[in-house]
């Protein structure tokens, strides 16, 4: 049987603590769909704050019992602070060893970058030094036109300058260093007509794994769901007819989505906010970066402590007891195609009628339904093709495990 | 479903719960607002509890109040024979004070002061119809204080048992409520209970009013509109809905203050409620040694945790 490419499972998925350093709130770009409403070039993390955060976290080992750790660096654009990051990572390695910490040798450094200065000497030196413990994803949205529709440089006045050329030149180097590297694509309303060609374009660049999600914000226009469905069906045809499914994965299509969810067996929260930890330049701790002030349009940040006083565990309790049913409206609880319908706790909070994380935003409802219809089409078509080719039974026996990446 | 309306008659109305009255400036509710509030309560079938300041109300207010069946909550300094609930703030009063007898008495106190005034509590148990102790510094309760609070509850349990053996069973919120309850019986703010403040607006409870006047949930013209009102219901409180500390106040204001969510209690609130629950268990077992007592009520089960959050997350 030929292989069917499956999405890769995140390193130590479900077993690792994700700890995020918001090293800067600055970025070279001003992407139109970016949820970071408060980006600026003033709030850069100091070495002193980073060190305090590390000392606190490693000094409270029993509060962090997870088997492994993912030290994540985010911005803005994290590689703008590569010197600080390099110092942080060196210190982390030394301190995890010195403490005899259970995370020593069970850690990753993770980055999501716009890719613009990926080739720079300092970034490359850092990659060479830490390669075996690195996960780096470069965000490229698809074709030149699609990418430059949203991912534009900041501060160009009325003339918009796209970033495609400066990113795509670094893709070969990135894929050489991280051959399994996947990219993350974000879809907003104006992007819908470009979905199919963009995914195929990313495949043509040699990227074998494309993780896509619609923005959770309420940006959708009447008719977007039908356009979206049509784009996904075009993509399904292209992937199956071109037999891309053998070597390439696209997170749009998953066998687990579009099924009813049992209220008791499937009551877990989708989002990991609260199980993660983020720290910013001021030394404040957040349950996820999405609860920092620069991520929020309407609400106050949810600060759960700081590097000096530690974590206020009371403020984590709502996050750690949150379940699907308690935050969902009736229509979601009774939805017959609920599985795979994601949410972002930060967006839920930002869009809620009160200051609560317990009100689920349903802005993507129609988009999820459209995705489910296209997904049904994809699997019906693929199953039939496999059956006609005598491969169906083998496929069923070797069903890939899927890993929905949502944020 | 709403069942009760609390009407704060003045900005200086006495506190009967965890919140502090943070102003000394008198402001009576507008008389027309008082009439409108009473009318609304009558239409909606809500039982009214008037909360009084420490001065006598003008006659026209008393006349309006008399038009509706109600309960009066008054500070000791302004209590009368007719007062239903009397509030005591701290311990600067004498146990022989008039009107303590056969009244519902609310004492607001810090934990430290409560532990130091066990003798007065014992006297009140023998005099009052019911004693409600409100600990005003729940948020500062530390795990180190568990032992001492537990011991104090044990001593008070012995006092209740002694009174029972002598022929009276006092009502004491910290110890006897859990013995007789068969299900959750909490404060109900935002669910069964709403507060009309002196500014003519509705609030989840008086604490929400004193904390932020902008935090209203409606007014007498537009009615009561509680956004996300499901979060005040037990079913939408993941920690509480499976908990059996049924006597817990489950204070939604303290919840919001400590955890930022009205439906999520703090560790401190849970631990205190469970110490009281466990002391109630011991008391029930001890009373039953003297003969049949509440035969329809099952024993309170033995548990090995003080914070149900730990059960959800382990």
mmCIF file of N, CA, C and O in Angstrom, chain A residues 67-146:
data_model
loop_
_atom_site.group_PDB
_atom_site.id
_atom_site.type_symbol
_atom_site.label_atom_id
_atom_site.label_comp_id
_atom_site.label_asym_id
_atom_site.label_seq_id
_atom_site.Cartn_x
_atom_site.Cartn_y
_atom_site.Cartn_z
ATOM 1 N N UNK A 67 5.805 16.164 32.173
ATOM 2 C CA UNK A 67 6.984 15.352 31.845
ATOM 3 C C UNK A 67 8.053 16.154 31.106
ATOM 4 O O UNK A 67 9.247 15.963 31.325
ATOM 5 N N UNK A 68 7.594 17.036 30.218
ATOM 6 C CA UNK A 68 8.521 17.755 29.346
ATOM 7 C C UNK A 68 8.122 19.222 29.290
ATOM 8 O O UNK A 68 7.093 19.623 29.827
ATOM 9 N N UNK A 69 8.947 19.984 28.595
ATOM 10 C CA UNK A 69 8.638 21.410 28.474
ATOM 11 C C UNK A 69 8.934 21.881 27.050
ATOM 12 O O UNK A 69 9.899 21.440 26.427
ATOM 13 N N UNK A 70 8.066 22.737 26.564
ATOM 14 C CA UNK A 70 8.330 23.455 25.318
ATOM 15 C C UNK A 70 8.512 24.917 25.687
ATOM 16 O O UNK A 70 7.584 25.564 26.155
ATOM 17 N N UNK A 71 9.746 25.387 25.546
ATOM 18 C CA UNK A 71 10.023 26.819 25.766
ATOM 19 C C UNK A 71 9.745 27.521 24.448
ATOM 20 O O UNK A 71 10.453 27.317 23.471
ATOM 21 N N UNK A 72 8.711 28.307 24.447
ATOM 22 C CA UNK A 72 8.295 28.940 23.201
ATOM 23 C C UNK A 72 8.646 30.427 23.227
ATOM 24 O O UNK A 72 8.554 31.065 24.283
ATOM 25 N N UNK A 73 9.026 30.931 22.076
ATOM 26 C CA UNK A 73 9.386 32.356 21.976
ATOM 27 C C UNK A 73 8.491 32.996 20.930
ATOM 28 O O UNK A 73 8.369 32.503 19.808
ATOM 29 N N UNK A 74 7.846 34.065 21.357
ATOM 30 C CA UNK A 74 6.838 34.654 20.487
ATOM 31 C C UNK A 74 6.999 36.165 20.517
ATOM 32 O O UNK A 74 7.617 36.738 21.411
ATOM 33 N N UNK A 75 6.426 36.805 19.530
ATOM 34 C CA UNK A 75 6.447 38.262 19.494
ATOM 35 C C UNK A 75 5.049 38.797 19.392
ATOM 36 O O UNK A 75 4.141 38.215 20.017
ATOM 37 N N UNK A 76 4.826 39.762 18.571
ATOM 38 C CA UNK A 76 5.725 40.242 17.520
ATOM 39 C C UNK A 76 6.501 39.129 16.816
ATOM 40 O O UNK A 76 6.034 38.006 16.706
ATOM 41 N N UNK A 77 7.668 39.539 16.344
ATOM 42 C CA UNK A 77 8.547 38.610 15.643
ATOM 43 C C UNK A 77 9.690 38.232 16.589
ATOM 44 O O UNK A 77 10.532 39.076 16.921
ATOM 45 N N UNK A 78 9.727 36.980 17.056
ATOM 46 C CA UNK A 78 10.694 36.621 18.084
ATOM 47 C C UNK A 78 12.146 36.793 17.646
ATOM 48 O O UNK A 78 13.001 37.182 18.446
ATOM 49 N N UNK A 79 12.443 36.520 16.371
ATOM 50 C CA UNK A 79 13.849 36.573 15.954
ATOM 51 C C UNK A 79 14.415 37.998 15.937
ATOM 52 O O UNK A 79 15.618 38.190 15.752
ATOM 53 N N UNK A 80 13.563 38.999 16.145
ATOM 54 C CA UNK A 80 14.088 40.354 16.339
ATOM 55 C C UNK A 80 14.917 40.424 17.623
ATOM 56 O O UNK A 80 15.726 41.324 17.798
ATOM 57 N N UNK A 81 14.684 39.475 18.527
ATOM 58 C CA UNK A 81 15.387 39.464 19.820
ATOM 59 C C UNK A 81 16.274 38.229 19.938
ATOM 60 O O UNK A 81 16.357 37.610 20.998
ATOM 61 N N UNK A 82 16.936 37.871 18.842
ATOM 62 C CA UNK A 82 17.693 36.629 18.828
ATOM 63 C C UNK A 82 18.819 36.613 19.870
ATOM 64 O O UNK A 82 19.115 35.567 20.461
ATOM 65 N N UNK A 83 19.412 37.767 20.141
ATOM 66 C CA UNK A 83 20.503 37.777 21.136
ATOM 67 C C UNK A 83 19.969 37.447 22.529
ATOM 68 O O UNK A 83 20.580 36.664 23.284
ATOM 69 N N UNK A 84 18.841 38.042 22.874
ATOM 70 C CA UNK A 84 18.218 37.734 24.168
ATOM 71 C C UNK A 84 17.814 36.263 24.225
ATOM 72 O O UNK A 84 18.057 35.561 25.222
ATOM 73 N N UNK A 85 17.207 35.783 23.142
ATOM 74 C CA UNK A 85 16.744 34.386 23.102
ATOM 75 C C UNK A 85 17.925 33.433 23.284
ATOM 76 O O UNK A 85 17.841 32.438 24.022
ATOM 77 N N UNK A 86 19.011 33.745 22.624
ATOM 78 C CA UNK A 86 20.203 32.897 22.730
ATOM 79 C C UNK A 86 20.684 32.834 24.187
ATOM 80 O O UNK A 86 21.005 31.757 24.710
ATOM 81 N N UNK A 87 20.672 33.990 24.838
ATOM 82 C CA UNK A 87 21.111 34.038 26.238
ATOM 83 C C UNK A 87 20.138 33.268 27.139
ATOM 84 O O UNK A 87 20.553 32.541 28.050
ATOM 85 N N UNK A 88 18.832 33.424 26.862
ATOM 86 C CA UNK A 88 17.816 32.702 27.640
ATOM 87 C C UNK A 88 18.020 31.188 27.501
ATOM 88 O O UNK A 88 18.012 30.439 28.487
ATOM 89 N N UNK A 89 18.219 30.752 26.262
ATOM 90 C CA UNK A 89 18.328 29.308 26.022
ATOM 91 C C UNK A 89 19.596 28.739 26.671
ATOM 92 O O UNK A 89 19.575 27.635 27.244
ATOM 93 N N UNK A 90 20.664 29.480 26.593
ATOM 94 C CA UNK A 90 21.899 29.023 27.256
ATOM 95 C C UNK A 90 21.672 28.897 28.762
ATOM 96 O O UNK A 90 22.068 27.909 29.393
ATOM 97 N N UNK A 91 21.051 29.904 29.321
ATOM 98 C CA UNK A 91 20.807 29.906 30.770
ATOM 99 C C UNK A 91 19.862 28.762 31.168
ATOM 100 O O UNK A 91 20.078 28.075 32.179
ATOM 101 N N UNK A 92 18.834 28.546 30.335
ATOM 102 C CA UNK A 92 17.890 27.450 30.620
ATOM 103 C C UNK A 92 18.614 26.113 30.673
ATOM 104 O O UNK A 92 18.388 25.295 31.590
ATOM 105 N N UNK A 93 19.478 25.883 29.708
ATOM 106 C CA UNK A 93 20.171 24.591 29.650
ATOM 107 C C UNK A 93 21.051 24.399 30.892
ATOM 108 O O UNK A 93 21.031 23.335 31.520
ATOM 109 N N UNK A 94 21.764 25.457 31.230
ATOM 110 C CA UNK A 94 22.653 25.371 32.401
ATOM 111 C C UNK A 94 21.835 25.162 33.677
ATOM 112 O O UNK A 94 22.155 24.301 34.516
ATOM 113 N N UNK A 95 20.775 25.921 33.816
ATOM 114 C CA UNK A 95 20.002 25.863 35.054
ATOM 115 C C UNK A 95 19.217 24.560 35.182
ATOM 116 O O UNK A 95 19.064 24.019 36.282
ATOM 117 N N UNK A 96 18.685 24.051 34.084
ATOM 118 C CA UNK A 96 17.969 22.770 34.156
ATOM 119 C C UNK A 96 18.937 21.670 34.590
ATOM 120 O O UNK A 96 18.590 20.788 35.368
ATOM 121 N N UNK A 97 20.162 21.772 34.093
ATOM 122 C CA UNK A 97 21.185 20.792 34.490
ATOM 123 C C UNK A 97 21.565 20.984 35.965
ATOM 124 O O UNK A 97 21.606 20.029 36.742
ATOM 125 N N UNK A 98 21.809 22.255 36.338
ATOM 126 C CA UNK A 98 22.272 22.546 37.701
ATOM 127 C C UNK A 98 21.229 22.121 38.745
ATOM 128 O O UNK A 98 21.564 21.618 39.810
ATOM 129 N N UNK A 99 19.932 22.323 38.408
ATOM 130 C CA UNK A 99 18.862 21.935 39.328
ATOM 131 C C UNK A 99 18.611 20.424 39.329
ATOM 132 O O UNK A 99 17.857 19.935 40.167
ATOM 133 N N UNK A 100 19.216 19.720 38.378
ATOM 134 C CA UNK A 100 18.848 18.309 38.206
ATOM 135 C C UNK A 100 17.366 18.203 37.874
ATOM 136 O O UNK A 100 16.669 17.277 38.293
ATOM 137 N N UNK A 101 16.896 19.157 37.131
ATOM 138 C CA UNK A 101 15.458 19.287 36.862
ATOM 139 C C UNK A 101 14.981 18.168 35.941
ATOM 140 O O UNK A 101 15.717 17.747 35.039
ATOM 141 N N UNK A 102 13.743 17.716 36.187
ATOM 142 C CA UNK A 102 13.242 16.597 35.362
ATOM 143 C C UNK A 102 13.028 17.002 33.906
ATOM 144 O O UNK A 102 12.793 16.145 33.056
ATOM 145 N N UNK A 103 13.089 18.278 33.612
ATOM 146 C CA UNK A 103 12.977 18.716 32.220
ATOM 147 C C UNK A 103 14.315 18.687 31.487
ATOM 148 O O UNK A 103 14.351 18.875 30.271
ATOM 149 N N UNK A 104 15.391 18.482 32.216
ATOM 150 C CA UNK A 104 16.678 18.472 31.530
ATOM 151 C C UNK A 104 16.694 17.329 30.520
ATOM 152 O O UNK A 104 16.388 16.196 30.835
ATOM 153 N N UNK A 105 17.018 17.660 29.282
ATOM 154 C CA UNK A 105 17.006 16.721 28.170
ATOM 155 C C UNK A 105 15.610 16.274 27.774
ATOM 156 O O UNK A 105 15.442 15.289 27.052
ATOM 157 N N UNK A 106 14.600 16.955 28.272
ATOM 158 C CA UNK A 106 13.253 16.687 27.762
ATOM 159 C C UNK A 106 12.596 18.027 27.458
ATOM 160 O O UNK A 106 11.558 18.370 28.007
ATOM 161 N N UNK A 107 13.252 18.779 26.629
ATOM 162 C CA UNK A 107 12.780 20.126 26.330
ATOM 163 C C UNK A 107 12.923 20.435 24.850
ATOM 164 O O UNK A 107 13.689 19.790 24.132
ATOM 165 N N UNK A 108 12.147 21.388 24.401
ATOM 166 C CA UNK A 108 12.270 21.924 23.053
ATOM 167 C C UNK A 108 12.251 23.438 23.131
ATOM 168 O O UNK A 108 11.639 24.012 24.039
ATOM 169 N N UNK A 109 12.880 24.060 22.180
ATOM 170 C CA UNK A 109 12.719 25.491 21.967
ATOM 171 C C UNK A 109 11.873 25.644 20.705
ATOM 172 O O UNK A 109 12.206 25.068 19.669
ATOM 173 N N UNK A 110 10.816 26.405 20.804
ATOM 174 C CA UNK A 110 9.869 26.463 19.694
ATOM 175 C C UNK A 110 9.654 27.909 19.233
ATOM 176 O O UNK A 110 9.546 28.825 20.057
ATOM 177 N N UNK A 111 9.591 28.055 17.939
ATOM 178 C CA UNK A 111 9.439 29.388 17.354
ATOM 179 C C UNK A 111 8.403 29.356 16.239
ATOM 180 O O UNK A 111 8.341 28.405 15.470
ATOM 181 N N UNK A 112 7.645 30.410 16.170
ATOM 182 C CA UNK A 112 6.814 30.645 15.003
ATOM 183 C C UNK A 112 7.249 32.002 14.468
ATOM 184 O O UNK A 112 7.099 33.021 15.139
ATOM 185 N N UNK A 113 7.829 31.994 13.277
ATOM 186 C CA UNK A 113 8.457 33.214 12.767
ATOM 187 C C UNK A 113 7.857 33.620 11.432
ATOM 188 O O UNK A 113 7.329 32.778 10.695
ATOM 189 N N UNK A 114 7.983 34.903 11.144
ATOM 190 C CA UNK A 114 7.550 35.360 9.817
ATOM 191 C C UNK A 114 8.615 35.044 8.770
ATOM 192 O O UNK A 114 8.390 35.252 7.579
ATOM 193 N N UNK A 115 9.772 34.591 9.190
ATOM 194 C CA UNK A 115 10.786 34.093 8.258
ATOM 195 C C UNK A 115 11.672 35.149 7.627
ATOM 196 O O UNK A 115 12.601 34.821 6.882
ATOM 197 N N UNK A 116 11.417 36.414 7.914
ATOM 198 C CA UNK A 116 12.130 37.473 7.181
ATOM 199 C C UNK A 116 13.630 37.479 7.483
ATOM 200 O O UNK A 116 14.443 37.628 6.573
ATOM 201 N N UNK A 117 14.006 37.334 8.736
ATOM 202 C CA UNK A 117 15.451 37.333 9.024
ATOM 203 C C UNK A 117 15.962 35.943 9.410
ATOM 204 O O UNK A 117 16.936 35.801 10.140
ATOM 205 N N UNK A 118 15.286 34.930 8.866
ATOM 206 C CA UNK A 118 15.680 33.549 9.154
ATOM 207 C C UNK A 118 17.125 33.273 8.727
ATOM 208 O O UNK A 118 17.860 32.518 9.383
ATOM 209 N N UNK A 119 17.538 33.892 7.631
ATOM 210 C CA UNK A 119 18.865 33.622 7.072
ATOM 211 C C UNK A 119 19.971 34.402 7.787
ATOM 212 O O UNK A 119 21.144 34.173 7.507
ATOM 213 N N UNK A 120 19.618 35.292 8.681
ATOM 214 C CA UNK A 120 20.638 36.163 9.274
ATOM 215 C C UNK A 120 21.662 35.337 10.057
ATOM 216 O O UNK A 120 21.376 34.234 10.538
ATOM 217 N N UNK A 121 22.843 35.903 10.182
ATOM 218 C CA UNK A 121 23.954 35.171 10.790
ATOM 219 C C UNK A 121 23.619 34.741 12.219
ATOM 220 O O UNK A 121 23.875 33.594 12.624
ATOM 221 N N UNK A 122 23.047 35.657 12.976
ATOM 222 C CA UNK A 122 22.777 35.344 14.384
ATOM 223 C C UNK A 122 21.719 34.251 14.531
ATOM 224 O O UNK A 122 21.832 33.365 15.384
ATOM 225 N N UNK A 123 20.694 34.314 13.690
ATOM 226 C CA UNK A 123 19.662 33.276 13.751
ATOM 227 C C UNK A 123 20.265 31.937 13.351
ATOM 228 O O UNK A 123 20.012 30.896 13.988
ATOM 229 N N UNK A 124 21.070 31.952 12.320
ATOM 230 C CA UNK A 124 21.675 30.712 11.849
ATOM 231 C C UNK A 124 22.645 30.112 12.871
ATOM 232 O O UNK A 124 22.688 28.896 13.063
ATOM 233 N N UNK A 125 23.375 30.978 13.549
ATOM 234 C CA UNK A 125 24.278 30.470 14.601
ATOM 235 C C UNK A 125 23.469 29.824 15.728
ATOM 236 O O UNK A 125 23.838 28.777 16.272
ATOM 237 N N UNK A 126 22.355 30.469 16.059
ATOM 238 C CA UNK A 126 21.490 29.924 17.108
ATOM 239 C C UNK A 126 20.936 28.553 16.692
ATOM 240 O O UNK A 126 20.911 27.605 17.489
ATOM 241 N N UNK A 127 20.506 28.460 15.447
ATOM 242 C CA UNK A 127 19.951 27.190 14.953
ATOM 243 C C UNK A 127 21.010 26.093 15.001
ATOM 244 O O UNK A 127 20.744 24.969 15.437
ATOM 245 N N UNK A 128 22.205 26.444 14.573
ATOM 246 C CA UNK A 128 23.280 25.443 14.567
ATOM 247 C C UNK A 128 23.558 24.951 15.988
ATOM 248 O O UNK A 128 23.739 23.756 16.235
ATOM 249 N N UNK A 129 23.541 25.873 16.943
ATOM 250 C CA UNK A 129 23.868 25.517 18.330
ATOM 251 C C UNK A 129 22.788 24.635 18.975
ATOM 252 O O UNK A 129 23.083 23.781 19.805
ATOM 253 N N UNK A 130 21.539 24.857 18.595
ATOM 254 C CA UNK A 130 20.430 24.205 19.315
ATOM 255 C C UNK A 130 19.614 23.261 18.444
ATOM 256 O O UNK A 130 18.508 22.862 18.837
ATOM 257 N N UNK A 131 20.144 22.888 17.314
ATOM 258 C CA UNK A 131 19.321 22.255 16.289
ATOM 259 C C UNK A 131 18.512 21.052 16.789
ATOM 260 O O UNK A 131 17.343 20.886 16.442
ATOM 261 N N UNK A 132 19.124 20.215 17.599
ATOM 262 C CA UNK A 132 18.436 18.976 18.000
ATOM 263 C C UNK A 132 17.256 19.242 18.940
ATOM 264 O O UNK A 132 16.458 18.343 19.200
ATOM 265 N N UNK A 133 17.175 20.442 19.479
ATOM 266 C CA UNK A 133 16.065 20.751 20.393
ATOM 267 C C UNK A 133 15.152 21.831 19.826
ATOM 268 O O UNK A 133 14.434 22.482 20.577
ATOM 269 N N UNK A 134 15.175 22.011 18.528
ATOM 270 C CA UNK A 134 14.433 23.135 17.946
ATOM 271 C C UNK A 134 13.214 22.697 17.147
ATOM 272 O O UNK A 134 13.240 21.674 16.455
ATOM 273 N N UNK A 135 12.142 23.493 17.273
ATOM 274 C CA UNK A 135 11.025 23.414 16.341
ATOM 275 C C UNK A 135 10.818 24.830 15.822
ATOM 276 O O UNK A 135 10.634 25.756 16.612
ATOM 277 N N UNK A 136 10.888 24.981 14.516
ATOM 278 C CA UNK A 136 10.681 26.308 13.937
ATOM 279 C C UNK A 136 9.652 26.198 12.813
ATOM 280 O O UNK A 136 9.781 25.351 11.928
ATOM 281 N N UNK A 137 8.656 27.033 12.885
ATOM 282 C CA UNK A 137 7.683 27.107 11.803
ATOM 283 C C UNK A 137 7.748 28.485 11.170
ATOM 284 O O UNK A 137 7.831 29.494 11.871
ATOM 285 N N UNK A 138 7.780 28.502 9.849
ATOM 286 C CA UNK A 138 7.740 29.795 9.138
ATOM 287 C C UNK A 138 6.331 29.974 8.579
ATOM 288 O O UNK A 138 5.772 29.063 7.970
ATOM 289 N N UNK A 139 5.795 31.137 8.802
ATOM 290 C CA UNK A 139 4.444 31.392 8.312
ATOM 291 C C UNK A 139 4.505 31.970 6.906
ATOM 292 O O UNK A 139 5.096 33.027 6.675
ATOM 293 N N UNK A 140 3.913 31.222 5.992
ATOM 294 C CA UNK A 140 3.754 31.734 4.626
ATOM 295 C C UNK A 140 2.340 31.366 4.204
ATOM 296 O O UNK A 140 1.907 30.231 4.375
ATOM 297 N N UNK A 141 1.608 32.318 3.706
ATOM 298 C CA UNK A 141 0.171 32.126 3.545
ATOM 299 C C UNK A 141 -0.241 31.494 2.225
ATOM 300 O O UNK A 141 -1.417 31.180 2.048
ATOM 301 N N UNK A 142 0.689 31.333 1.290
ATOM 302 C CA UNK A 142 0.287 30.719 0.027
ATOM 303 C C UNK A 142 0.945 31.422 -1.132
ATOM 304 O O UNK A 142 2.135 31.754 -1.071
ATOM 305 N N UNK A 143 0.168 31.667 -2.170
ATOM 306 C CA UNK A 143 0.729 32.315 -3.365
ATOM 307 C C UNK A 143 1.192 33.727 -3.024
ATOM 308 O O UNK A 143 0.823 34.298 -1.994
ATOM 309 N N UNK A 144 1.941 34.252 -3.955
ATOM 310 C CA UNK A 144 2.421 35.627 -3.801
ATOM 311 C C UNK A 144 1.239 36.563 -3.508
ATOM 312 O O UNK A 144 1.264 37.357 -2.547
ATOM 313 N N UNK A 145 0.200 36.430 -4.312
ATOM 314 C CA UNK A 145 -0.954 37.341 -4.158
ATOM 315 C C UNK A 145 -1.643 37.150 -2.814
ATOM 316 O O UNK A 145 -1.965 38.120 -2.118
ATOM 317 N N UNK A 146 -1.844 35.896 -2.455
ATOM 318 C CA UNK A 146 -2.557 35.627 -1.201
ATOM 319 C C UNK A 146 -1.728 36.099 -0.011
ATOM 320 O O UNK A 146 -2.238 36.736 0.916
#
